[in-house]
Amino acid sequence: MKVAIVAGTRPEVIKQAPVLAALQERPGFAPIWISTEQQSSLNSQTLEVMGVTPDVVMAPPSPDRSLGGRFAEVMDRLDQAFGELEPDFVLVQGDTSTTAAGAMAAFARRIPIAHVEAGLRTFDLDRPFPEEGWRCVVGQLASLHFAPTQAAAANLIRAGISPGKVHVTGNTGIDSVRLTGDRVRPEPLTNGLRRVLVTVHRRENWDGALDRILSALVMLRDHVPDIEIVFVAHANPMLRERVFAYLGQQSRIRIIGPLDYLSFISFLKSATLVLSDSGGVQEEAPVFGVPVLVLRQSTERMEAVEAGVARLVGVERDTVLQTASRLLLNEAERQEMVRAVSPFGDGFAARRIVDILQSTPLSEREVALTRAAV
């Protein structure tokens, strides 16, 4: 079975790499890694860290074009690649532009689609934008849905997806944590200060929310004297400029990054508390027993909140400040969130995904359909 794995961003590489490794170990599969270079530098960095050599490397989408224009570029190039490679299955992951473009290009060529990390929903198309829209589109096109949790599977079934197409596998991001975490040491603390790790990158937080979050961080530093705030800056130039302008000259606040995957895990292991709008961080931090304050109005990963290892605090300055201060000044309350358990799987999701692919052979009719251009 020729399986095209499509990825172009840091999270996709992290979460597709275990699937590639599992396919390579299993007879009967010919995996082909297609890199869309959606996040060109971060993508290349993560490919190297995860030991992945792409079989196909596309030109990166133009940074001068709109979101829709970049999407169109990626889809057009994937359409050409699928036409040349003629894969039996296309594997997409998550909710990026690459994910949706890969699914739509495969659908147009009648190639079956398997969606890794399927079924995540906030039920609000504006939060996160455009990710919620992209994953809803893929949910309508995929033949196989690999849901990380029972809640994600239930979302798909409620949307009318046949239960026979939905499989709960766990999240492959936890596979990467399992495979790499043991060889990563915690980053040493600075002068014995407790570390508060912060990441903010989502488009919904680019406007006024970012300023409120940055203000809360300065006030948190003033309120809790034994902490160092480490802000992992995103590669986006506009975001970096605003973060450095606000926090660049502040004592006990350090701006670093962007970090490669292993370096980020090292900082995560050393953290007392994490404040983040990242979906991946909500999955990774509980594995190491690090509480997460989610800087968003809604999250598609409510399993962490329900398990008590994360709290959804929004983006209002006073709420962020009060919640973070309380946890940092009340160790008993913080310890209630320090449960080194992952609600997102046991680290063997990729193996289950390959088992399902292996047990889902294409009939002769389906093979004929995948070869029929529309």
Coordinates of C-alpha atoms in Angstrom, one line a residue:
M1 CA 0.0 0.0 0.0
K2 CA 1.5 3.3 -1.1
V3 CA 0.7 5.9 1.6
A4 CA 1.4 9.6 1.1
I5 CA 2.1 11.4 4.4
V6 CA 1.5 15.1 4.0
A7 CA 3.1 17.6 6.4
G8 CA 4.4 21.1 6.3
T9 CA 4.4 22.6 9.8
R10 CA 6.2 21.8 13.0
P11 CA 3.2 20.1 14.7
E12 CA 2.5 18.0 11.7
V13 CA 6.0 16.7 11.5
I14 CA 6.0 15.9 15.3
K15 CA 2.8 14.0 15.0
Q16 CA 3.3 12.3 11.6
A17 CA 6.9 11.1 12.3
P18 CA 5.7 8.3 14.6
V19 CA 3.3 7.1 11.9
L20 CA 6.1 7.1 9.3
A21 CA 8.3 5.0 11.6
A22 CA 5.4 2.6 12.2
L23 CA 4.7 2.2 8.5
Q24 CA 8.4 1.7 7.8
E25 CA 8.5 -1.2 10.3
R26 CA 5.5 -2.9 8.8
P27 CA 5.8 -5.1 5.6
G28 CA 3.4 -4.2 2.8
F29 CA 3.6 -0.4 3.1
A30 CA 5.5 2.1 1.0
P31 CA 5.3 5.4 2.8
I32 CA 6.0 8.6 0.9
W33 CA 6.6 11.8 2.9
I34 CA 5.5 15.0 1.1
S35 CA 6.7 18.2 2.6
T36 CA 4.6 21.3 1.7
E37 CA 7.1 23.7 3.5
Q38 CA 4.1 25.7 4.9
Q39 CA 6.4 26.7 7.8
S40 CA 9.6 26.5 5.9
S41 CA 12.4 27.0 8.5
L42 CA 10.5 25.5 11.4
N43 CA 9.5 22.6 9.3
S44 CA 13.0 21.8 8.2
Q45 CA 14.3 22.1 11.7
T46 CA 11.7 19.7 13.0
L47 CA 12.3 17.2 10.2
E48 CA 16.0 17.0 11.2
V49 CA 15.2 16.6 14.9
M50 CA 12.7 13.8 14.2
G51 CA 15.0 12.1 11.8
V52 CA 12.7 12.4 8.7
T53 CA 14.0 12.8 5.2
P54 CA 11.1 13.9 2.9
D55 CA 10.7 12.1 -0.4
V56 CA 9.0 15.1 -2.0
V57 CA 9.8 18.7 -1.1
M58 CA 7.5 21.4 -2.5
A59 CA 8.3 25.1 -2.9
P60 CA 7.0 27.0 0.1
P61 CA 3.8 29.0 -0.4
S62 CA 4.4 32.7 -1.1
P63 CA 4.5 34.8 2.1
D64 CA 3.1 37.8 0.1
R65 CA -0.2 36.0 -0.7
S66 CA -3.3 35.9 1.4
L67 CA -4.3 32.9 3.6
G68 CA -6.5 31.7 0.7
G69 CA -3.8 32.3 -1.8
R70 CA -1.3 30.3 0.1
F71 CA -3.8 27.6 0.5
A72 CA -4.4 27.5 -3.2
E73 CA -0.7 27.2 -3.9
V74 CA -0.3 24.3 -1.6
M75 CA -3.4 22.5 -2.9
D76 CA -2.3 23.0 -6.5
R77 CA 1.2 21.5 -5.8
L78 CA -0.3 18.6 -3.9
D79 CA -2.7 17.9 -6.7
Q80 CA 0.3 17.6 -9.1
A81 CA 2.2 15.4 -6.6
F82 CA -0.7 13.0 -6.1
G83 CA -1.1 12.8 -9.9
E84 CA 2.5 11.7 -10.3
L85 CA 2.7 9.4 -7.3
E86 CA -0.8 7.8 -7.4
P87 CA -0.9 6.9 -3.7
D88 CA -3.4 4.4 -2.3
F89 CA -4.0 6.5 0.8
V90 CA -3.3 10.1 1.8
L91 CA -2.6 10.7 5.5
V92 CA -3.2 14.3 6.7
Q93 CA -2.9 15.4 10.3
G94 CA -4.6 18.0 12.4
D95 CA -6.0 21.3 11.1
T96 CA -3.5 23.3 9.2
S97 CA -3.8 24.7 5.7
T98 CA -1.6 21.8 4.5
T99 CA -4.1 19.4 6.1
A100 CA -7.2 20.8 4.4
A101 CA -5.4 21.3 1.1
G102 CA -4.1 17.8 1.2
A103 CA -7.5 16.4 1.9
M104 CA -9.2 18.5 -0.9
A105 CA -6.5 17.6 -3.5
A106 CA -6.8 13.9 -2.6
F107 CA -10.6 14.0 -2.7
A108 CA -10.5 15.7 -6.1
R109 CA -8.5 12.8 -7.4
R110 CA -10.7 10.2 -5.5
I111 CA -7.8 9.0 -3.3
P112 CA -9.0 7.8 0.1
I113 CA -8.0 10.1 3.0
A114 CA -7.0 9.1 6.5
H115 CA -7.2 11.9 9.1
V116 CA -4.8 11.7 12.0
E117 CA -6.0 13.7 15.1
A118 CA -9.6 13.7 13.8
G119 CA -12.7 15.0 15.6
L120 CA -11.3 18.0 17.6
R121 CA -13.9 20.7 17.8
T122 CA -14.7 24.0 19.5
F123 CA -17.9 24.4 17.5
D124 CA -16.9 28.1 16.9
L125 CA -15.5 28.8 13.4
D126 CA -13.8 32.0 14.7
R127 CA -11.9 30.2 17.5
P128 CA -9.5 29.0 16.4
F129 CA -9.5 30.5 12.9
P130 CA -8.9 29.0 10.4
E131 CA -8.2 25.7 12.1
E132 CA -11.7 24.9 13.1
G133 CA -12.9 25.4 9.5
W134 CA -10.1 23.3 8.1
R135 CA -10.7 20.3 10.4
C136 CA -14.5 20.4 9.7
V137 CA -13.8 20.2 6.0
V138 CA -11.4 17.3 6.4
G139 CA -14.0 15.6 8.6
Q140 CA -16.4 15.5 5.7
L141 CA -13.9 14.2 3.2
A142 CA -11.9 11.5 5.1
S143 CA -12.5 7.8 4.7
L144 CA -10.8 6.9 8.0
H145 CA -10.8 9.1 11.1
F146 CA -8.2 8.5 13.7
A147 CA -9.6 10.2 16.8
P148 CA -7.3 10.8 19.8
T149 CA -10.0 10.4 22.4
Q150 CA -13.5 9.1 22.9
A151 CA -14.8 12.7 23.0
A152 CA -13.3 13.5 19.6
A153 CA -14.8 10.3 18.2
A154 CA -18.2 11.3 19.6
N155 CA -17.9 14.7 17.8
L156 CA -17.5 12.9 14.5
I157 CA -20.4 10.5 15.0
R158 CA -22.7 13.4 16.1
A159 CA -21.7 15.1 12.8
G160 CA -23.0 12.1 10.8
I161 CA -19.7 10.2 10.2
S162 CA -20.3 6.5 10.1
P163 CA -19.0 4.9 13.4
G164 CA -17.3 2.2 11.3
K165 CA -15.0 4.9 9.9
V166 CA -14.0 6.3 13.3
H167 CA -11.2 4.8 15.4
V168 CA -10.0 5.9 18.8
T169 CA -6.2 5.6 18.6
G170 CA -4.7 8.2 21.1
N171 CA -2.7 11.2 19.9
T172 CA 0.5 10.6 18.0
G173 CA 2.0 13.6 19.7
I174 CA 2.2 11.5 22.9
D175 CA 4.1 8.9 20.8
S176 CA 6.7 11.5 20.1
V177 CA 6.9 12.5 23.7
R178 CA 7.4 8.8 24.7
L179 CA 10.0 8.3 22.0
T180 CA 12.1 11.4 22.8
G181 CA 11.3 12.4 26.4
D182 CA 13.7 10.0 28.0
R183 CA 16.7 11.4 26.2
V184 CA 16.0 15.0 27.1
R185 CA 17.2 16.5 30.3
P186 CA 15.3 19.4 32.0
E187 CA 16.7 22.8 31.2
P188 CA 18.6 24.1 34.3
L189 CA 16.8 26.8 36.2
T190 CA 18.1 30.4 36.3
N191 CA 19.5 31.3 39.7
G192 CA 17.1 28.8 41.3
L193 CA 14.0 30.7 40.2
R194 CA 10.9 28.7 39.4
R195 CA 10.2 28.7 35.7
V196 CA 6.9 29.9 34.1
L197 CA 6.9 28.9 30.5
V198 CA 4.7 30.9 28.0
T199 CA 3.8 30.5 24.4
V200 CA 1.3 32.6 22.4
H201 CA 0.8 32.3 18.7
R202 CA -2.8 31.8 17.7
R203 CA -4.3 34.2 15.2
E204 CA -7.3 34.9 17.5
N205 CA -4.9 36.4 20.0
W206 CA -3.0 38.7 17.6
D207 CA -5.1 41.8 18.4
G208 CA -5.9 43.2 21.8
A209 CA -5.6 39.8 23.5
L210 CA -1.8 39.7 23.1
D211 CA -1.4 43.1 24.9
R212 CA -3.6 41.9 27.8
I213 CA -1.6 38.7 28.1
L214 CA 1.8 40.5 28.0
S215 CA 0.5 43.0 30.6
A216 CA -0.5 40.1 32.9
L217 CA 2.9 38.6 32.6
V218 CA 4.7 41.7 33.8
M219 CA 2.3 42.0 36.7
L220 CA 2.7 38.3 37.5
R221 CA 6.5 38.8 37.6
D222 CA 6.0 41.7 40.1
H223 CA 3.6 39.7 42.2
V224 CA 5.6 36.5 42.6
P225 CA 9.2 37.2 43.5
D226 CA 10.8 33.7 43.0
I227 CA 9.8 33.1 39.3
E228 CA 11.4 33.6 35.9
I229 CA 9.1 33.9 33.0
V230 CA 10.4 32.3 29.8
F231 CA 8.5 33.5 26.7
V232 CA 9.1 31.2 23.7
A233 CA 8.6 33.6 20.8
H234 CA 6.9 32.5 17.6
A235 CA 8.7 32.9 14.3
N236 CA 6.0 35.3 13.0
P237 CA 7.9 38.7 12.6
M238 CA 4.9 40.8 13.7
L239 CA 4.3 38.7 16.8
R240 CA 8.1 38.8 17.7
E241 CA 8.2 42.6 17.3
R242 CA 5.3 43.1 19.7
V243 CA 6.6 40.7 22.3
F244 CA 10.1 42.2 22.3
A245 CA 8.8 45.7 22.4
Y246 CA 6.7 44.9 25.5
L247 CA 8.9 42.4 27.4
G248 CA 12.4 42.9 25.9
Q249 CA 13.8 45.0 28.8
Q250 CA 12.0 43.4 31.7
S251 CA 14.0 41.7 34.5
R252 CA 13.1 38.1 35.3
I253 CA 11.5 37.8 31.9
R254 CA 13.5 36.1 29.2
I255 CA 12.5 35.8 25.5
I256 CA 13.8 32.8 23.6
G257 CA 13.1 30.8 20.5
P258 CA 11.7 29.6 18.3
L259 CA 12.9 26.3 19.8
D260 CA 13.4 23.0 18.1
Y261 CA 11.2 20.2 19.5
L262 CA 13.7 18.6 21.8
S263 CA 14.8 22.0 23.3
F264 CA 11.2 22.9 23.9
I265 CA 10.6 19.6 25.7
S266 CA 13.7 20.4 27.8
F267 CA 12.2 23.7 28.9
L268 CA 8.8 22.1 29.5
K269 CA 10.3 19.5 31.8
S270 CA 11.8 22.2 33.9
A271 CA 8.6 24.4 34.2
T272 CA 6.5 24.9 37.3
L273 CA 3.6 26.3 35.3
V274 CA 2.8 26.8 31.6
L275 CA 0.7 29.5 30.1
S276 CA -0.1 28.8 26.4
D277 CA -2.6 29.0 23.6
S278 CA -1.0 26.0 21.9
G279 CA -2.9 22.8 21.3
G280 CA 0.2 20.6 21.4
V281 CA 1.3 22.1 24.8
Q282 CA -2.0 21.1 26.3
E283 CA -1.2 17.5 25.2
E284 CA 2.5 17.5 26.1
A285 CA 2.6 19.2 29.5
P286 CA 0.4 16.8 31.4
V287 CA 2.8 13.9 30.5
F288 CA 5.4 15.7 32.6
G289 CA 3.0 16.8 35.4
V290 CA 3.2 20.5 34.5
P291 CA -0.1 22.4 34.9
V292 CA -1.4 24.4 31.9
L293 CA -3.3 27.6 31.9
V294 CA -5.0 27.8 28.4
L295 CA -4.9 31.3 27.0
R296 CA -8.0 31.0 24.9
Q297 CA -11.8 31.5 25.0
S298 CA -12.4 27.9 24.1
T299 CA -10.4 24.7 23.5
E300 CA -10.9 21.6 21.4
R301 CA -8.9 19.7 24.0
M302 CA -11.4 19.8 27.0
E303 CA -10.2 16.4 28.1
A304 CA -7.2 18.1 29.8
V305 CA -9.5 20.6 31.6
E306 CA -11.9 17.8 32.6
A307 CA -8.9 15.7 33.9
G308 CA -7.9 18.7 36.1
V309 CA -4.4 19.1 34.5
A310 CA -5.4 22.3 32.6
R311 CA -7.6 25.3 33.2
L312 CA -9.2 27.4 30.5
V313 CA -8.6 31.0 31.7
G314 CA -9.2 33.1 28.6
V315 CA -7.2 36.2 27.7
E316 CA -8.4 38.9 30.2
R317 CA -5.5 40.4 32.1
D318 CA -6.9 40.1 35.6
T319 CA -8.1 36.6 35.2
V320 CA -4.8 35.3 33.8
L321 CA -2.9 37.2 36.6
Q322 CA -5.1 35.9 39.4
T323 CA -5.2 32.3 38.3
A324 CA -1.5 32.1 37.7
S325 CA -0.6 33.9 41.0
R326 CA -2.9 31.6 43.0
L327 CA -1.2 28.5 41.6
L328 CA 2.3 29.8 42.1
L329 CA 1.6 31.0 45.7
N330 CA -0.5 28.1 46.8
E331 CA 1.5 24.9 46.3
A332 CA -1.3 22.6 47.6
E333 CA -3.6 23.9 44.9
R334 CA -0.9 23.6 42.2
Q335 CA -0.2 20.0 43.3
E336 CA -3.8 19.1 42.6
M337 CA -3.0 19.8 38.9
V338 CA 0.3 18.0 39.0
R339 CA -0.8 14.6 37.9
A340 CA 1.6 13.0 35.5
V341 CA -1.1 11.4 33.3
S342 CA -2.0 12.0 29.8
P343 CA -5.7 12.1 28.8
F344 CA -4.6 11.9 25.2
G345 CA -3.2 8.4 24.9
D346 CA -0.5 6.0 26.0
G347 CA 2.2 6.8 23.3
F348 CA 1.3 3.9 21.0
A349 CA -1.2 5.6 18.7
A350 CA 0.9 5.2 15.5
R351 CA 1.0 1.5 15.9
R352 CA -2.8 1.4 16.2
I353 CA -3.1 3.6 13.1
V354 CA -1.0 1.2 11.0
D355 CA -3.0 -1.8 12.3
I356 CA -6.2 -0.1 11.1
L357 CA -4.6 0.7 7.7
Q358 CA -3.4 -2.8 7.4
S359 CA -6.8 -4.3 8.2
T360 CA -8.5 -1.9 5.7
P361 CA -7.5 -3.3 2.3
L362 CA -8.9 -1.5 -0.7
S363 CA -11.3 -3.6 -2.8
E364 CA -10.7 -3.8 -6.6
R365 CA -13.6 -1.4 -7.1
E366 CA -12.2 1.1 -4.7
V367 CA -8.8 0.9 -6.3
A368 CA -10.4 1.6 -9.7
L369 CA -12.2 4.6 -8.3
T370 CA -9.0 6.1 -6.9
R371 CA -7.5 5.9 -10.3
A372 CA -10.4 7.6 -12.0
A373 CA -9.8 11.3 -12.6
V374 CA -12.8 13.5 -12.2

